[in-house]
């Protein structure tokens, strides 16, 4: 299926590894020009052909740096994937253990970074009648697993996507949310990831934790998600083939969220 993404200019945030890297790779394979932002752009990102931009997206000026890089290289912007996020290294800590700074860290990474990049990108997306896709989480709808600050930030992100879609879709800009369940990236499977911290707390090995994660979270498919699956869903939603899809939140969670 030709997704019609050839020649489109896309910014992907959090593009050095995991879901962002898979998305940069998939968009590049579809013929898009990708600008990938991360604090430490990786060799794998460069290998996709993307233009790497080294920025900490929690810094206030970083959104302008990313936009300037995209516009200088390609003169336009069509697609924005707000993928940057994570639990800021908190792990499965309870509410009482979360400090003000922890809440601010998590909201900076998962919400404010996306708000700033989207605000800087919007005039250009209005001009190109482009698309915004935000990467949220099943935690936004089902905030059962700590830290609650992460789920709350993702719930806010999902709400921002819905509200922005209402505002800008009549002007030609679609806004989508994709909400993954446990996906096999560093966030879960890396040496400092959720799995490792859960293993340390429970006495299990990392492999045991990762093998048990799908059942623990209630996934019906029994397997963690491959980041390439999330990237493929994003590519479809970003493409003109999804021209009538806007404002919606798309679960990719192995059936973990049961609510209708
Ligand atoms: N993995 C899952 O199970 C899962 C489930 C639901 C939702 N999600 C969401 O999916 C998105 C991607 O997660 P992932 O699993 O792919 O995580 P990951 O493997 O940890 O990758 C996170 C990416 O974000 C970048 N990043 C982090 N903080 C940054 C900052 N302050 N400024 C710039 N870049 C930053 C990282 O690069 P640098 O370190 O080089 O900056 C990296 O490229 C996140 O929003 C996450 O919340 C993940």
Short mmCIF file of C-alpha atoms and ligand atoms in Angstrom, two decimals:
data_model
loop_
_atom_site.label_atom_id
_atom_site.label_comp_id
_atom_site.label_asym_id
_atom_site.label_seq_id
_atom_site.Cartn_x
_atom_site.Cartn_y
_atom_site.Cartn_z
CA UNK A 1 0.00 0.00 0.00
CA UNK A 2 1.44 3.38 -0.96
CA UNK A 3 0.88 5.66 2.02
CA UNK A 4 1.54 8.82 0.03
CA UNK A 5 4.21 10.05 2.43
CA UNK A 6 6.94 10.53 -0.18
CA UNK A 7 8.54 13.95 0.13
CA UNK A 8 6.67 14.90 3.31
CA UNK A 9 8.76 16.66 5.96
CA UNK A 10 8.38 15.15 9.42
CA UNK A 11 9.68 16.00 12.87
CA UNK A 12 9.91 13.07 15.29
CA UNK A 13 10.75 13.86 18.91
CA UNK A 14 12.51 11.29 21.08
CA UNK A 15 13.92 9.76 17.92
CA UNK A 16 17.23 8.27 19.11
CA UNK A 17 15.80 4.88 20.14
CA UNK A 18 12.63 2.92 20.84
CA UNK A 19 9.31 3.97 19.30
CA UNK A 20 10.73 7.28 18.02
CA UNK A 21 13.61 5.55 16.22
CA UNK A 22 11.23 2.97 14.73
CA UNK A 23 8.99 5.82 13.54
CA UNK A 24 11.89 7.75 12.01
CA UNK A 25 12.94 4.55 10.25
CA UNK A 26 9.43 3.77 8.97
CA UNK A 27 8.78 7.34 7.77
CA UNK A 28 12.15 7.43 6.00
CA UNK A 29 11.35 4.11 4.32
CA UNK A 30 8.10 5.70 3.08
CA UNK A 31 10.13 8.46 1.45
CA UNK A 32 9.58 11.20 4.05
CA UNK A 33 12.32 13.63 5.09
CA UNK A 34 12.70 13.11 8.84
CA UNK A 35 14.15 15.48 11.42
CA UNK A 36 14.81 13.52 14.61
CA UNK A 37 15.23 15.24 17.97
CA UNK A 38 16.79 13.74 21.10
CA UNK A 39 19.36 14.72 23.71
CA UNK A 40 21.85 12.24 22.24
CA UNK A 41 20.95 11.40 18.63
CA UNK A 42 22.13 7.84 17.98
CA UNK A 43 24.05 6.20 15.15
CA UNK A 44 20.89 4.18 14.47
CA UNK A 45 18.94 7.41 13.94
CA UNK A 46 21.58 8.75 11.55
CA UNK A 47 21.49 5.42 9.67
CA UNK A 48 17.82 6.05 8.82
CA UNK A 49 18.87 9.12 6.85
CA UNK A 50 17.10 11.44 9.29
CA UNK A 51 18.56 14.83 10.16
CA UNK A 52 19.54 14.53 13.83
CA UNK A 53 19.00 17.47 16.19
CA UNK A 54 20.57 17.31 19.65
CA UNK A 55 18.25 19.07 22.11
CA UNK A 56 16.85 18.57 25.57
CA UNK A 57 13.16 19.07 24.85
CA UNK A 58 12.48 20.06 28.45
CA UNK A 59 14.48 23.25 27.77
CA UNK A 60 12.20 26.14 26.86
CA UNK A 61 14.13 27.21 23.74
CA UNK A 62 14.47 23.71 22.31
CA UNK A 63 11.25 23.74 20.26
CA UNK A 64 12.49 26.68 18.18
CA UNK A 65 15.82 24.91 17.61
CA UNK A 66 14.05 21.83 16.21
CA UNK A 67 11.72 23.90 14.01
CA UNK A 68 14.59 26.00 12.66
CA UNK A 69 16.53 22.84 11.77
CA UNK A 70 13.56 21.42 9.87
CA UNK A 71 12.78 24.64 8.04
CA UNK A 72 16.39 25.36 7.18
CA UNK A 73 16.85 21.86 5.73
CA UNK A 74 13.51 21.43 3.97
CA UNK A 75 11.66 24.78 3.95
CA UNK A 76 8.37 23.31 5.16
CA UNK A 77 6.80 21.00 7.73
CA UNK A 78 4.03 18.46 7.08
CA UNK A 79 4.08 15.97 9.96
CA UNK A 80 4.86 16.20 13.67
CA UNK A 81 5.25 13.11 15.85
CA UNK A 82 5.38 14.10 19.51
CA UNK A 83 6.89 10.92 20.87
CA UNK A 84 9.21 12.22 23.59
CA UNK A 85 8.28 10.91 27.02
CA UNK A 86 8.91 8.40 29.74
CA UNK A 87 8.63 8.02 33.47
CA UNK A 88 11.75 10.13 34.13
CA UNK A 89 13.41 7.16 35.79
CA UNK A 90 10.91 7.05 38.63
CA UNK A 91 9.85 3.43 38.32
CA UNK A 92 6.96 1.88 40.23
CA UNK A 93 6.96 4.33 43.15
CA UNK A 94 3.86 5.19 45.14
CA UNK A 95 2.07 8.55 45.34
CA UNK A 96 3.62 9.56 48.67
CA UNK A 97 7.13 9.12 47.30
CA UNK A 98 6.61 11.56 44.42
CA UNK A 99 8.06 15.02 45.12
CA UNK A 100 7.08 18.29 43.45
CA UNK A 101 10.20 17.99 41.31
CA UNK A 102 9.23 14.47 40.24
CA UNK A 103 5.82 15.71 39.08
CA UNK A 104 7.44 18.61 37.23
CA UNK A 105 9.99 16.32 35.56
CA UNK A 106 7.33 13.94 34.31
CA UNK A 107 5.03 16.70 33.10
CA UNK A 108 7.96 18.52 31.41
CA UNK A 109 8.95 15.44 29.43
CA UNK A 110 5.51 14.06 28.58
CA UNK A 111 3.38 17.19 28.28
CA UNK A 112 5.18 20.55 28.22
CA UNK A 113 7.80 19.44 25.66
CA UNK A 114 4.99 18.44 23.30
CA UNK A 115 3.01 21.61 23.97
CA UNK A 116 6.03 23.76 23.08
CA UNK A 117 7.03 21.86 19.92
CA UNK A 118 3.41 21.81 18.74
CA UNK A 119 3.00 25.55 19.36
CA UNK A 120 6.15 26.30 17.37
CA UNK A 121 5.11 23.91 14.57
CA UNK A 122 1.47 24.92 14.24
CA UNK A 123 1.83 27.92 11.87
CA UNK A 124 3.79 25.71 9.48
CA UNK A 125 1.34 22.80 9.79
CA UNK A 126 -1.56 25.17 9.09
CA UNK A 127 0.24 26.26 5.94
CA UNK A 128 0.84 22.67 4.76
CA UNK A 129 -2.48 21.28 6.10
CA UNK A 130 -0.35 18.83 8.08
CA UNK A 131 -0.81 16.26 10.82
CA UNK A 132 0.15 16.02 14.51
CA UNK A 133 0.43 12.61 16.20
CA UNK A 134 1.03 12.42 19.95
CA UNK A 135 2.33 9.27 21.64
CA UNK A 136 0.41 8.84 24.89
CA UNK A 137 -0.07 5.57 26.83
CA UNK A 138 -2.73 3.15 28.02
CA UNK A 139 -1.91 4.65 31.42
CA UNK A 140 -3.90 7.72 30.38
CA UNK A 141 -7.10 5.65 30.31
CA UNK A 142 -6.16 3.00 32.85
CA UNK A 143 -3.89 4.58 35.47
CA UNK A 144 -3.44 1.37 37.49
CA UNK A 145 0.32 1.02 37.40
CA UNK A 146 2.59 3.58 39.10
CA UNK A 147 3.91 6.19 38.91
CA UNK A 148 0.61 8.04 38.90
CA UNK A 149 2.37 11.25 37.76
CA UNK A 150 3.22 9.56 34.43
CA UNK A 151 -0.37 8.42 33.88
CA UNK A 152 -1.66 11.87 34.79
CA UNK A 153 0.74 13.56 32.34
CA UNK A 154 -0.33 11.15 29.58
CA UNK A 155 -4.03 11.76 30.38
CA UNK A 156 -3.36 15.49 29.98
CA UNK A 157 -1.54 14.82 26.70
CA UNK A 158 -4.48 12.81 25.36
CA UNK A 159 -6.82 15.65 26.36
CA UNK A 160 -4.60 18.21 24.62
CA UNK A 161 -4.76 16.13 21.44
CA UNK A 162 -8.54 16.01 21.55
CA UNK A 163 -8.90 19.73 22.27
CA UNK A 164 -6.36 20.77 19.63
CA UNK A 165 -8.09 18.58 17.04
CA UNK A 166 -11.38 20.37 17.68
CA UNK A 167 -9.66 23.72 17.21
CA UNK A 168 -7.49 23.07 14.16
CA UNK A 169 -9.12 20.24 12.21
CA UNK A 170 -11.59 22.67 10.55
CA UNK A 171 -8.48 24.59 9.43
CA UNK A 172 -7.00 21.49 7.76
CA UNK A 173 -4.69 20.08 10.45
CA UNK A 174 -5.48 16.60 11.78
CA UNK A 175 -4.45 15.68 15.34
CA UNK A 176 -4.21 12.06 16.53
CA UNK A 177 -3.17 10.22 19.64
CA UNK A 178 -1.61 6.75 19.74
CA UNK A 179 -1.65 4.97 23.10
CA UNK A 180 0.63 1.95 23.37
CA UNK A 181 0.72 -0.70 26.06
CA UNK A 182 4.01 -2.30 27.15
CA UNK A 183 6.40 -2.01 24.22
CA UNK A 184 9.82 -3.64 24.05
CA UNK A 185 12.07 -0.56 24.22
CA UNK A 186 14.67 0.71 26.70
CA UNK A 187 11.85 2.26 28.71
CA UNK A 188 10.76 -1.30 29.64
CA UNK A 189 13.63 -3.59 28.74
CA UNK A 190 16.76 -1.39 29.14
CA UNK A 191 19.21 -1.69 32.03
CA UNK A 192 17.56 1.25 33.85
CA UNK A 193 14.06 0.58 32.57
CA UNK A 194 10.80 -0.30 34.26
CA UNK A 195 11.54 -4.04 33.99
CA UNK A 196 14.94 -3.73 35.70
CA UNK A 197 13.57 -1.66 38.55
CA UNK A 198 10.63 -4.05 38.98
CA UNK A 199 13.08 -6.98 38.95
CA UNK A 200 15.22 -5.34 41.64
CA UNK A 201 12.16 -4.76 43.82
CA UNK A 202 10.68 -8.24 43.35
CA UNK A 203 13.74 -10.50 43.25
CA UNK A 204 12.84 -11.73 39.76
CA UNK A 205 15.22 -11.58 36.80
CA UNK A 206 14.68 -9.00 34.07
CA UNK A 207 13.71 -11.76 31.62
CA UNK A 208 11.13 -13.12 34.08
CA UNK A 209 9.65 -9.65 34.51
CA UNK A 210 9.50 -9.04 30.75
CA UNK A 211 8.00 -12.49 30.10
CA UNK A 212 5.35 -11.85 32.75
CA UNK A 213 4.59 -8.24 31.77
CA UNK A 214 1.87 -8.95 29.18
CA UNK A 215 -0.16 -11.07 31.60
CA UNK A 216 0.50 -8.64 34.49
CA UNK A 217 -0.93 -5.77 32.44
CA UNK A 218 -3.81 -7.87 31.07
CA UNK A 219 -2.72 -8.09 27.43
CA UNK A 220 -4.75 -10.75 25.61
CA UNK A 221 -2.09 -11.34 22.97
CA UNK A 222 0.52 -12.55 25.49
CA UNK A 223 3.43 -10.62 24.01
CA UNK A 224 4.97 -7.19 24.45
CA UNK A 225 4.55 -4.85 21.51
CA UNK A 226 7.31 -4.38 18.93
CA UNK A 227 8.10 -0.65 18.48
CA UNK A 228 7.82 -1.17 14.70
CA UNK A 229 4.11 -1.98 15.19
CA UNK A 230 3.56 1.41 16.82
CA UNK A 231 5.56 3.08 14.06
CA UNK A 232 3.42 1.41 11.38
CA UNK A 233 0.22 2.61 13.05
CA UNK A 234 1.64 6.13 13.25
CA UNK A 235 2.62 6.06 9.56
CA UNK A 236 -0.90 5.10 8.55
CA UNK A 237 -2.50 7.77 10.73
CA UNK A 238 -0.08 10.41 9.42
CA UNK A 239 -0.81 9.46 5.82
CA UNK A 240 -3.46 10.90 3.49
CA UNK A 241 -5.08 7.44 3.60
CA UNK A 242 -6.33 8.45 7.08
CA UNK A 243 -7.72 11.78 5.84
CA UNK A 244 -10.99 11.42 7.80
CA UNK A 245 -9.37 10.41 11.09
CA UNK A 246 -8.81 13.22 13.58
CA UNK A 247 -9.26 13.82 17.30
CA UNK A 248 -9.19 10.11 18.11
CA UNK A 249 -7.03 8.10 20.50
CA UNK A 250 -5.79 4.79 19.05
CA UNK A 251 -4.95 1.99 21.46
CA UNK A 252 -2.23 -0.47 20.52
CA UNK A 253 -2.22 -2.57 23.66
CA UNK A 254 -2.87 -6.25 22.96
CA UNK A 255 -6.39 -5.77 24.27
CA UNK A 256 -5.31 -4.65 27.75
CA UNK A 257 -7.83 -1.80 28.03
CA UNK A 258 -11.25 -3.47 28.20
CA UNK A 259 -13.55 -0.45 28.50
CA UNK A 260 -15.73 0.24 25.44
N1 LIG B 1 7.72 1.52 25.94
C1 LIG B 1 6.49 1.46 26.40
O1 LIG B 1 6.06 0.44 26.95
C2 LIG B 1 5.55 2.62 26.23
C3 LIG B 1 4.20 2.42 26.51
C4 LIG B 1 3.32 3.49 26.38
C5 LIG B 1 3.78 4.72 25.98
N2 LIG B 1 5.11 4.89 25.71
C6 LIG B 1 5.54 6.21 25.29
O2 LIG B 1 6.19 6.11 24.04
C7 LIG B 1 7.16 7.17 23.92
C8 LIG B 1 8.49 6.57 23.52
O3 LIG B 1 8.87 5.66 24.53
P1 LIG B 1 9.99 4.55 24.31
O4 LIG B 1 9.48 3.34 24.99
O5 LIG B 1 10.40 4.50 22.91
O6 LIG B 1 11.14 5.16 25.25
P2 LIG B 1 12.72 5.13 25.14
O7 LIG B 1 13.19 3.92 24.43
O8 LIG B 1 13.20 5.41 26.51
O9 LIG B 1 13.04 6.39 24.21
C9 LIG B 1 12.76 7.69 24.65
C10 LIG B 1 13.26 8.66 23.60
O10 LIG B 1 13.02 10.00 24.05
C11 LIG B 1 14.24 10.72 24.08
N3 LIG B 1 14.19 11.68 25.18
C12 LIG B 1 13.91 11.41 26.48
N4 LIG B 1 13.94 12.54 27.20
C13 LIG B 1 14.25 13.54 26.33
C14 LIG B 1 14.44 14.94 26.46
N5 LIG B 1 14.34 15.56 27.64
N6 LIG B 1 14.74 15.67 25.36
C15 LIG B 1 14.88 15.06 24.15
N7 LIG B 1 14.69 13.74 23.97
C16 LIG B 1 14.40 12.99 25.04
C17 LIG B 1 15.32 9.66 24.23
O11 LIG B 1 16.56 10.07 23.72
P3 LIG B 1 17.74 10.73 24.59
O12 LIG B 1 17.88 9.92 25.84
O13 LIG B 1 18.92 10.67 23.66
O14 LIG B 1 17.30 12.13 24.84
C18 LIG B 1 14.75 8.55 23.36
O15 LIG B 1 15.02 8.82 22.00
C19 LIG B 1 7.15 7.89 25.25
O16 LIG B 1 6.32 9.02 25.18
C20 LIG B 1 6.56 6.87 26.21
O17 LIG B 1 5.96 7.48 27.32
C21 LIG B 1 6.00 3.87 25.82
#
